[in-house]
Amino acid sequence: MAWVAEADFNGLSDGDLNGQGGGTGWTGNWAGGTNYDVQGTTRYEGAKAIIGDNSSIDRTLTTAVSGDGNIVYFAARRSVTNSGQSYVHFQSAGGSRCGIIMNNAGAIKTYPGSASTILASYSANTWYVFKLTMNVASNTFDVDYSTGAYGSAGTWTTGVAGVAMSSTGNITKVTYDLDTNGTQTQLFDYISGVSPFTAAGPANLKSLDGNLKANIKSYNGNVLANVKSISGNA
């Protein structure tokens, strides 16, 4: 099965993420460390994002991801490049299978396993959005990245392809994991099987945290409309 879970955190209450839910395609709530907070000051899209330090938190998928060609998009950002580390990884019952690490040497690499370099030098206080393709049956994954804004045309930079997955089994859970240095700001936002960029296709329709959003893009090169309905208001 393909990746179907979505979360943008916009409908959640400020404060501790642990025990909160929202989004679609999940079983149960976010569970783990209490050092992850919902906040609205710094975010990739919408009104809210997650800020955290020195702990891990995860959430279980309603439908396990199997087969090849399964794409998930997610955004991450750090305030420093030389201390602490941020991980986003996707797990089976057997352990972590694939993901990324923004490390304390200023690089973005694959995780776990061989640590292939996706980007040799990332910038502090910059949102990076990732396009991770899971080939579960073939036991490989690919990662591309972008610094494009949510809802923009966006472009992807090729990162790595054919990286060997670790462990075995279908993907059942996503985990955010953070090292600490006590002062840094580490953020996550937007996780979905739908591209954050309008150039993904002629229509981009999704429901995140119960809010219907639609971007209806070009016909013969002309933008027709951008329609957004939030909580029933157009």
PDB file of C-alpha atoms in Angstrom:
ATOM      1  CA  MET A   1       0.000   0.000   0.000  1.00  0.00           C
ATOM      2  CA  ALA A   2       1.081   3.595  -0.702  1.00  0.00           C
ATOM      3  CA  TRP A   3       1.721   6.322   1.860  1.00  0.00           C
ATOM      4  CA  VAL A   4      -1.646   7.849   2.822  1.00  0.00           C
ATOM      5  CA  ALA A   5      -1.093   9.552   6.219  1.00  0.00           C
ATOM      6  CA  GLU A   6      -1.167  13.361   6.410  1.00  0.00           C
ATOM      7  CA  ALA A   7      -0.523  15.911   9.146  1.00  0.00           C
ATOM      8  CA  ASP A   8       0.119  19.650   9.078  1.00  0.00           C
ATOM      9  CA  PHE A   9      -0.405  20.249  12.843  1.00  0.00           C
ATOM     10  CA  ASN A  10      -2.520  23.344  12.140  1.00  0.00           C
ATOM     11  CA  GLY A  11      -5.557  22.129  14.053  1.00  0.00           C
ATOM     12  CA  LEU A  12      -3.642  21.203  17.218  1.00  0.00           C
ATOM     13  CA  SER A  13      -3.425  23.159  20.465  1.00  0.00           C
ATOM     14  CA  ASP A  14      -0.226  24.999  21.307  1.00  0.00           C
ATOM     15  CA  GLY A  15       1.933  23.138  23.808  1.00  0.00           C
ATOM     16  CA  ASP A  16       2.882  19.497  24.238  1.00  0.00           C
ATOM     17  CA  LEU A  17       2.507  17.360  21.090  1.00  0.00           C
ATOM     18  CA  ASN A  18       2.526  14.145  23.133  1.00  0.00           C
ATOM     19  CA  GLY A  19      -1.048  12.840  23.311  1.00  0.00           C
ATOM     20  CA  GLN A  20      -2.390  15.024  20.501  1.00  0.00           C
ATOM     21  CA  GLY A  21      -3.668  13.643  17.202  1.00  0.00           C
ATOM     22  CA  GLY A  22      -5.092  15.358  14.118  1.00  0.00           C
ATOM     23  CA  GLY A  23      -4.509  14.634  10.469  1.00  0.00           C
ATOM     24  CA  THR A  24      -5.642  11.547   8.580  1.00  0.00           C
ATOM     25  CA  GLY A  25      -4.304   8.032   8.082  1.00  0.00           C
ATOM     26  CA  TRP A  26      -3.019   7.533  11.654  1.00  0.00           C
ATOM     27  CA  THR A  27      -3.838   5.126  14.476  1.00  0.00           C
ATOM     28  CA  GLY A  28      -3.700   6.713  17.930  1.00  0.00           C
ATOM     29  CA  ASN A  29      -1.943   9.932  18.890  1.00  0.00           C
ATOM     30  CA  TRP A  30       1.633  11.164  18.872  1.00  0.00           C
ATOM     31  CA  ALA A  31       3.426   9.401  21.716  1.00  0.00           C
ATOM     32  CA  GLY A  32       6.869   9.753  23.267  1.00  0.00           C
ATOM     33  CA  GLY A  33       8.953  12.561  24.705  1.00  0.00           C
ATOM     34  CA  THR A  34       7.401  15.668  26.212  1.00  0.00           C
ATOM     35  CA  ASN A  35       9.995  18.009  24.669  1.00  0.00           C
ATOM     36  CA  TYR A  36       7.977  18.476  21.472  1.00  0.00           C
ATOM     37  CA  ASP A  37       5.618  21.447  21.359  1.00  0.00           C
ATOM     38  CA  VAL A  38       3.075  22.713  18.872  1.00  0.00           C
ATOM     39  CA  GLN A  39       3.757  26.388  18.114  1.00  0.00           C
ATOM     40  CA  GLY A  40       2.831  28.996  15.526  1.00  0.00           C
ATOM     41  CA  THR A  41       5.877  31.261  15.448  1.00  0.00           C
ATOM     42  CA  THR A  42       8.025  29.355  12.942  1.00  0.00           C
ATOM     43  CA  ARG A  43       6.410  27.011  10.433  1.00  0.00           C
ATOM     44  CA  TYR A  44       6.785  25.724   6.886  1.00  0.00           C
ATOM     45  CA  GLU A  45       3.121  25.959   5.967  1.00  0.00           C
ATOM     46  CA  GLY A  46      -0.133  27.003   7.577  1.00  0.00           C
ATOM     47  CA  ALA A  47      -0.442  28.131  11.175  1.00  0.00           C
ATOM     48  CA  LYS A  48       1.485  25.549  13.226  1.00  0.00           C
ATOM     49  CA  ALA A  49       4.636  23.416  13.273  1.00  0.00           C
ATOM     50  CA  ILE A  50       6.512  21.284  15.816  1.00  0.00           C
ATOM     51  CA  ILE A  51       9.515  22.461  17.824  1.00  0.00           C
ATOM     52  CA  GLY A  52      11.536  20.057  19.966  1.00  0.00           C
ATOM     53  CA  ASP A  53      14.769  19.047  21.620  1.00  0.00           C
ATOM     54  CA  ASN A  54      16.382  15.955  23.194  1.00  0.00           C
ATOM     55  CA  SER A  55      13.786  13.198  22.792  1.00  0.00           C
ATOM     56  CA  SER A  56      11.846  11.118  20.274  1.00  0.00           C
ATOM     57  CA  ILE A  57       8.182  10.901  19.421  1.00  0.00           C
ATOM     58  CA  ASP A  58       6.297   8.726  16.951  1.00  0.00           C
ATOM     59  CA  ARG A  59       2.929   7.853  15.487  1.00  0.00           C
ATOM     60  CA  THR A  60       1.553   4.669  13.937  1.00  0.00           C
ATOM     61  CA  LEU A  61       0.129   4.492  10.428  1.00  0.00           C
ATOM     62  CA  THR A  62      -3.363   3.094   9.929  1.00  0.00           C
ATOM     63  CA  THR A  63      -2.198   1.366   6.744  1.00  0.00           C
ATOM     64  CA  ALA A  64       1.301  -0.113   6.523  1.00  0.00           C
ATOM     65  CA  VAL A  65       3.393   0.964   3.533  1.00  0.00           C
ATOM     66  CA  SER A  66       4.481  -1.902   1.273  1.00  0.00           C
ATOM     67  CA  GLY A  67       5.580  -2.392  -2.319  1.00  0.00           C
ATOM     68  CA  ASP A  68       7.723   0.036  -4.341  1.00  0.00           C
ATOM     69  CA  GLY A  69       7.366   3.668  -5.444  1.00  0.00           C
ATOM     70  CA  ASN A  70       5.758   5.009  -2.252  1.00  0.00           C
ATOM     71  CA  ILE A  71       6.419   8.752  -1.872  1.00  0.00           C
ATOM     72  CA  VAL A  72       6.221  10.796   1.341  1.00  0.00           C
ATOM     73  CA  TYR A  73       6.982  14.512   1.687  1.00  0.00           C
ATOM     74  CA  PHE A  74       8.070  16.198   4.937  1.00  0.00           C
ATOM     75  CA  ALA A  75       9.743  19.412   6.116  1.00  0.00           C
ATOM     76  CA  ALA A  76      12.479  20.014   8.709  1.00  0.00           C
ATOM     77  CA  ARG A  77      14.610  22.920   9.916  1.00  0.00           C
ATOM     78  CA  ARG A  78      17.414  23.563  12.435  1.00  0.00           C
ATOM     79  CA  SER A  79      18.773  26.740  14.019  1.00  0.00           C
ATOM     80  CA  VAL A  80      22.372  25.450  14.130  1.00  0.00           C
ATOM     81  CA  THR A  81      24.501  23.162  11.993  1.00  0.00           C
ATOM     82  CA  ASN A  82      27.323  22.247  14.368  1.00  0.00           C
ATOM     83  CA  SER A  83      25.674  20.632  17.396  1.00  0.00           C
ATOM     84  CA  GLY A  84      22.844  18.217  18.062  1.00  0.00           C
ATOM     85  CA  GLN A  85      21.154  16.234  15.301  1.00  0.00           C
ATOM     86  CA  SER A  86      17.634  15.912  13.870  1.00  0.00           C
ATOM     87  CA  TYR A  87      16.209  12.669  12.481  1.00  0.00           C
ATOM     88  CA  VAL A  88      13.057  11.781  10.591  1.00  0.00           C
ATOM     89  CA  HIS A  89      12.807   8.036  10.102  1.00  0.00           C
ATOM     90  CA  PHE A  90      10.278   5.465   9.043  1.00  0.00           C
ATOM     91  CA  GLN A  91      10.040   2.195  10.932  1.00  0.00           C
ATOM     92  CA  SER A  92       8.751  -1.339  10.649  1.00  0.00           C
ATOM     93  CA  ALA A  93       8.159  -3.723  13.531  1.00  0.00           C
ATOM     94  CA  GLY A  94      11.799  -4.724  13.104  1.00  0.00           C
ATOM     95  CA  GLY A  95      13.275  -1.224  13.447  1.00  0.00           C
ATOM     96  CA  SER A  96      14.171   1.867  11.416  1.00  0.00           C
ATOM     97  CA  ARG A  97      14.111   1.211   7.672  1.00  0.00           C
ATOM     98  CA  CYS A  98      14.815   4.594   6.061  1.00  0.00           C
ATOM     99  CA  GLY A  99      14.935   8.326   6.694  1.00  0.00           C
ATOM    100  CA  ILE A 100      17.177  11.375   6.946  1.00  0.00           C
ATOM    101  CA  ILE A 101      19.488  12.966   9.508  1.00  0.00           C
ATOM    102  CA  MET A 102      20.491  16.643   9.645  1.00  0.00           C
ATOM    103  CA  ASN A 103      23.768  16.090  11.464  1.00  0.00           C
ATOM    104  CA  ASN A 104      26.130  18.102  13.664  1.00  0.00           C
ATOM    105  CA  ALA A 105      28.699  18.424  10.871  1.00  0.00           C
ATOM    106  CA  GLY A 106      26.339  20.515   8.739  1.00  0.00           C
ATOM    107  CA  ALA A 107      25.307  17.734   6.342  1.00  0.00           C
ATOM    108  CA  ILE A 108      22.048  15.993   5.516  1.00  0.00           C
ATOM    109  CA  LYS A 109      22.478  12.241   5.122  1.00  0.00           C
ATOM    110  CA  THR A 110      20.386   9.114   4.847  1.00  0.00           C
ATOM    111  CA  TYR A 111      19.523   7.226   8.028  1.00  0.00           C
ATOM    112  CA  PRO A 112      20.014   4.564   9.237  1.00  0.00           C
ATOM    113  CA  GLY A 113      22.666   2.390   7.568  1.00  0.00           C
ATOM    114  CA  SER A 114      25.222   3.654   5.076  1.00  0.00           C
ATOM    115  CA  ALA A 115      24.669   7.411   5.667  1.00  0.00           C
ATOM    116  CA  SER A 116      24.829   8.463   2.025  1.00  0.00           C
ATOM    117  CA  THR A 117      25.153  12.246   1.652  1.00  0.00           C
ATOM    118  CA  ILE A 118      22.002  13.980   0.417  1.00  0.00           C
ATOM    119  CA  LEU A 119      23.339  17.544   0.867  1.00  0.00           C
ATOM    120  CA  ALA A 120      26.909  18.243   1.971  1.00  0.00           C
ATOM    121  CA  SER A 121      26.162  21.562   3.659  1.00  0.00           C
ATOM    122  CA  TYR A 122      22.771  22.757   4.877  1.00  0.00           C
ATOM    123  CA  SER A 123      21.947  26.255   6.137  1.00  0.00           C
ATOM    124  CA  ALA A 124      20.656  27.120   9.599  1.00  0.00           C
ATOM    125  CA  ASN A 125      17.166  28.620   9.921  1.00  0.00           C
ATOM    126  CA  THR A 126      16.137  27.297   6.502  1.00  0.00           C
ATOM    127  CA  TRP A 127      13.230  24.970   5.826  1.00  0.00           C
ATOM    128  CA  TYR A 128      14.162  21.880   3.819  1.00  0.00           C
ATOM    129  CA  VAL A 129      11.404  19.771   2.345  1.00  0.00           C
ATOM    130  CA  PHE A 130      12.175  16.185   1.416  1.00  0.00           C
ATOM    131  CA  LYS A 131      10.722  13.807  -1.145  1.00  0.00           C
ATOM    132  CA  LEU A 132      11.470  10.283   0.064  1.00  0.00           C
ATOM    133  CA  THR A 133      10.559   7.360  -2.178  1.00  0.00           C
ATOM    134  CA  MET A 134      10.248   4.050  -0.341  1.00  0.00           C
ATOM    135  CA  ASN A 135      10.827   0.899  -2.351  1.00  0.00           C
ATOM    136  CA  VAL A 136       9.865  -1.477   0.426  1.00  0.00           C
ATOM    137  CA  ALA A 137       9.719  -4.620  -1.683  1.00  0.00           C
ATOM    138  CA  SER A 138      13.101  -3.874  -3.278  1.00  0.00           C
ATOM    139  CA  ASN A 139      14.590  -2.692   0.055  1.00  0.00           C
ATOM    140  CA  THR A 140      15.880   0.625  -1.294  1.00  0.00           C
ATOM    141  CA  PHE A 141      14.927   4.289  -0.962  1.00  0.00           C
ATOM    142  CA  ASP A 142      15.575   7.591  -2.763  1.00  0.00           C
ATOM    143  CA  VAL A 143      15.686  11.126  -1.324  1.00  0.00           C
ATOM    144  CA  ASP A 144      15.382  14.456  -3.159  1.00  0.00           C
ATOM    145  CA  TYR A 145      15.167  17.844  -1.441  1.00  0.00           C
ATOM    146  CA  SER A 146      14.101  21.452  -1.948  1.00  0.00           C
ATOM    147  CA  THR A 147      14.012  24.800  -0.162  1.00  0.00           C
ATOM    148  CA  GLY A 148      10.933  25.863  -2.119  1.00  0.00           C
ATOM    149  CA  ALA A 149       8.079  27.541  -0.276  1.00  0.00           C
ATOM    150  CA  TYR A 150       4.840  25.681   0.393  1.00  0.00           C
ATOM    151  CA  GLY A 151       2.346  26.293  -2.409  1.00  0.00           C
ATOM    152  CA  SER A 152       5.025  27.584  -4.800  1.00  0.00           C
ATOM    153  CA  ALA A 153       5.988  26.033  -8.137  1.00  0.00           C
ATOM    154  CA  GLY A 154       8.978  24.465  -6.364  1.00  0.00           C
ATOM    155  CA  THR A 155      11.838  22.452  -7.830  1.00  0.00           C
ATOM    156  CA  TRP A 156      13.488  19.271  -6.566  1.00  0.00           C
ATOM    157  CA  THR A 157      17.230  18.748  -6.328  1.00  0.00           C
ATOM    158  CA  THR A 158      18.348  15.158  -6.790  1.00  0.00           C
ATOM    159  CA  GLY A 159      19.843  13.803  -3.592  1.00  0.00           C
ATOM    160  CA  VAL A 160      20.519  10.079  -3.545  1.00  0.00           C
ATOM    161  CA  ALA A 161      18.936   7.013  -5.126  1.00  0.00           C
ATOM    162  CA  GLY A 162      18.979   3.287  -4.490  1.00  0.00           C
ATOM    163  CA  VAL A 163      20.122   3.523  -0.866  1.00  0.00           C
ATOM    164  CA  ALA A 164      19.775   0.177   0.918  1.00  0.00           C
ATOM    165  CA  MET A 165      17.076   0.044   3.576  1.00  0.00           C
ATOM    166  CA  SER A 166      17.886  -1.272   7.032  1.00  0.00           C
ATOM    167  CA  SER A 167      15.935  -3.930   8.932  1.00  0.00           C
ATOM    168  CA  THR A 168      12.971  -5.703   7.296  1.00  0.00           C
ATOM    169  CA  GLY A 169       9.203  -5.443   6.985  1.00  0.00           C
ATOM    170  CA  ASN A 170       6.536  -2.963   5.907  1.00  0.00           C
ATOM    171  CA  ILE A 171       6.608   0.645   7.163  1.00  0.00           C
ATOM    172  CA  THR A 172       4.219   1.085  10.100  1.00  0.00           C
ATOM    173  CA  LYS A 173       5.420   4.170  11.962  1.00  0.00           C
ATOM    174  CA  VAL A 174       7.068   7.598  11.588  1.00  0.00           C
ATOM    175  CA  THR A 175       9.481   8.868  14.237  1.00  0.00           C
ATOM    176  CA  TYR A 176      10.917  12.309  14.970  1.00  0.00           C
ATOM    177  CA  ASP A 177      14.136  12.030  16.946  1.00  0.00           C
ATOM    178  CA  LEU A 178      16.350  14.808  18.321  1.00  0.00           C
ATOM    179  CA  ASP A 179      19.708  15.103  20.018  1.00  0.00           C
ATOM    180  CA  THR A 180      20.236  18.060  22.322  1.00  0.00           C
ATOM    181  CA  ASN A 181      22.549  20.946  22.970  1.00  0.00           C
ATOM    182  CA  GLY A 182      20.099  22.681  25.275  1.00  0.00           C
ATOM    183  CA  THR A 183      19.527  25.843  23.247  1.00  0.00           C
ATOM    184  CA  GLN A 184      18.984  24.989  19.590  1.00  0.00           C
ATOM    185  CA  THR A 185      15.685  25.122  17.791  1.00  0.00           C
ATOM    186  CA  GLN A 186      14.729  22.012  15.826  1.00  0.00           C
ATOM    187  CA  LEU A 187      11.484  22.011  13.862  1.00  0.00           C
ATOM    188  CA  PHE A 188       9.295  19.660  11.830  1.00  0.00           C
ATOM    189  CA  ASP A 189       6.227  20.393   9.735  1.00  0.00           C
ATOM    190  CA  TYR A 190       4.017  18.894   7.028  1.00  0.00           C
ATOM    191  CA  ILE A 191       4.080  15.170   6.344  1.00  0.00           C
ATOM    192  CA  SER A 192       1.994  13.911   3.443  1.00  0.00           C
ATOM    193  CA  GLY A 193       1.849  11.782   0.335  1.00  0.00           C
ATOM    194  CA  VAL A 194       0.913  14.955  -1.586  1.00  0.00           C
ATOM    195  CA  SER A 195       3.609  17.325  -2.858  1.00  0.00           C
ATOM    196  CA  PRO A 196       3.725  20.741  -1.143  1.00  0.00           C
ATOM    197  CA  PHE A 197       4.297  22.342  -4.547  1.00  0.00           C
ATOM    198  CA  THR A 198       1.519  23.438  -6.909  1.00  0.00           C
ATOM    199  CA  ALA A 199       3.598  22.306  -9.879  1.00  0.00           C
ATOM    200  CA  ALA A 200       2.981  18.702  -8.823  1.00  0.00           C
ATOM    201  CA  GLY A 201       0.037  18.541 -11.235  1.00  0.00           C
ATOM    202  CA  PRO A 202      -3.071  20.260 -12.596  1.00  0.00           C
ATOM    203  CA  ALA A 203      -4.872  19.733  -9.310  1.00  0.00           C
ATOM    204  CA  ASN A 204      -3.671  19.407  -5.745  1.00  0.00           C
ATOM    205  CA  LEU A 205      -6.528  18.465  -3.455  1.00  0.00           C
ATOM    206  CA  LYS A 206      -6.045  17.369   0.119  1.00  0.00           C
ATOM    207  CA  SER A 207      -7.612  17.305   3.534  1.00  0.00           C
ATOM    208  CA  LEU A 208      -5.278  17.979   6.436  1.00  0.00           C
ATOM    209  CA  ASP A 209      -6.469  18.035  10.038  1.00  0.00           C
ATOM    210  CA  GLY A 210     -10.041  18.191   8.761  1.00  0.00           C
ATOM    211  CA  ASN A 211      -9.483  21.338   6.664  1.00  0.00           C
ATOM    212  CA  LEU A 212     -10.116  21.051   2.940  1.00  0.00           C
ATOM    213  CA  LYS A 213      -7.564  22.808   0.782  1.00  0.00           C
ATOM    214  CA  ALA A 214      -7.413  22.863  -3.007  1.00  0.00           C
ATOM    215  CA  ASN A 215      -5.048  24.415  -5.501  1.00  0.00           C
ATOM    216  CA  ILE A 216      -6.374  24.338  -9.043  1.00  0.00           C
ATOM    217  CA  LYS A 217      -3.504  25.159 -11.344  1.00  0.00           C
ATOM    218  CA  SER A 218      -2.852  25.941 -14.953  1.00  0.00           C
ATOM    219  CA  TYR A 219      -4.661  25.318 -18.178  1.00  0.00           C
ATOM    220  CA  ASN A 220      -2.519  26.160 -21.221  1.00  0.00           C
ATOM    221  CA  GLY A 221      -0.129  27.977 -18.886  1.00  0.00           C
ATOM    222  CA  ASN A 222      -2.750  30.182 -17.218  1.00  0.00           C
ATOM    223  CA  VAL A 223      -3.490  29.932 -13.535  1.00  0.00           C
ATOM    224  CA  LEU A 224      -7.216  29.425 -13.234  1.00  0.00           C
ATOM    225  CA  ALA A 225      -7.861  29.644  -9.520  1.00  0.00           C
ATOM    226  CA  ASN A 226      -6.576  29.049  -6.059  1.00  0.00           C
ATOM    227  CA  VAL A 227      -9.384  27.844  -3.823  1.00  0.00           C
ATOM    228  CA  LYS A 228      -9.030  27.339  -0.118  1.00  0.00           C
ATOM    229  CA  SER A 229     -11.812  26.399   2.268  1.00  0.00           C
ATOM    230  CA  ILE A 230     -10.916  26.257   5.924  1.00  0.00           C
ATOM    231  CA  SER A 231     -13.491  25.291   8.505  1.00  0.00           C
ATOM    232  CA  GLY A 232     -16.186  25.825   5.909  1.00  0.00           C
ATOM    233  CA  ASN A 233     -15.096  29.357   4.980  1.00  0.00           C
ATOM    234  CA  ALA A 234     -14.041  30.051   1.405  1.00  0.00           C
TER     235      ALA A 234
END
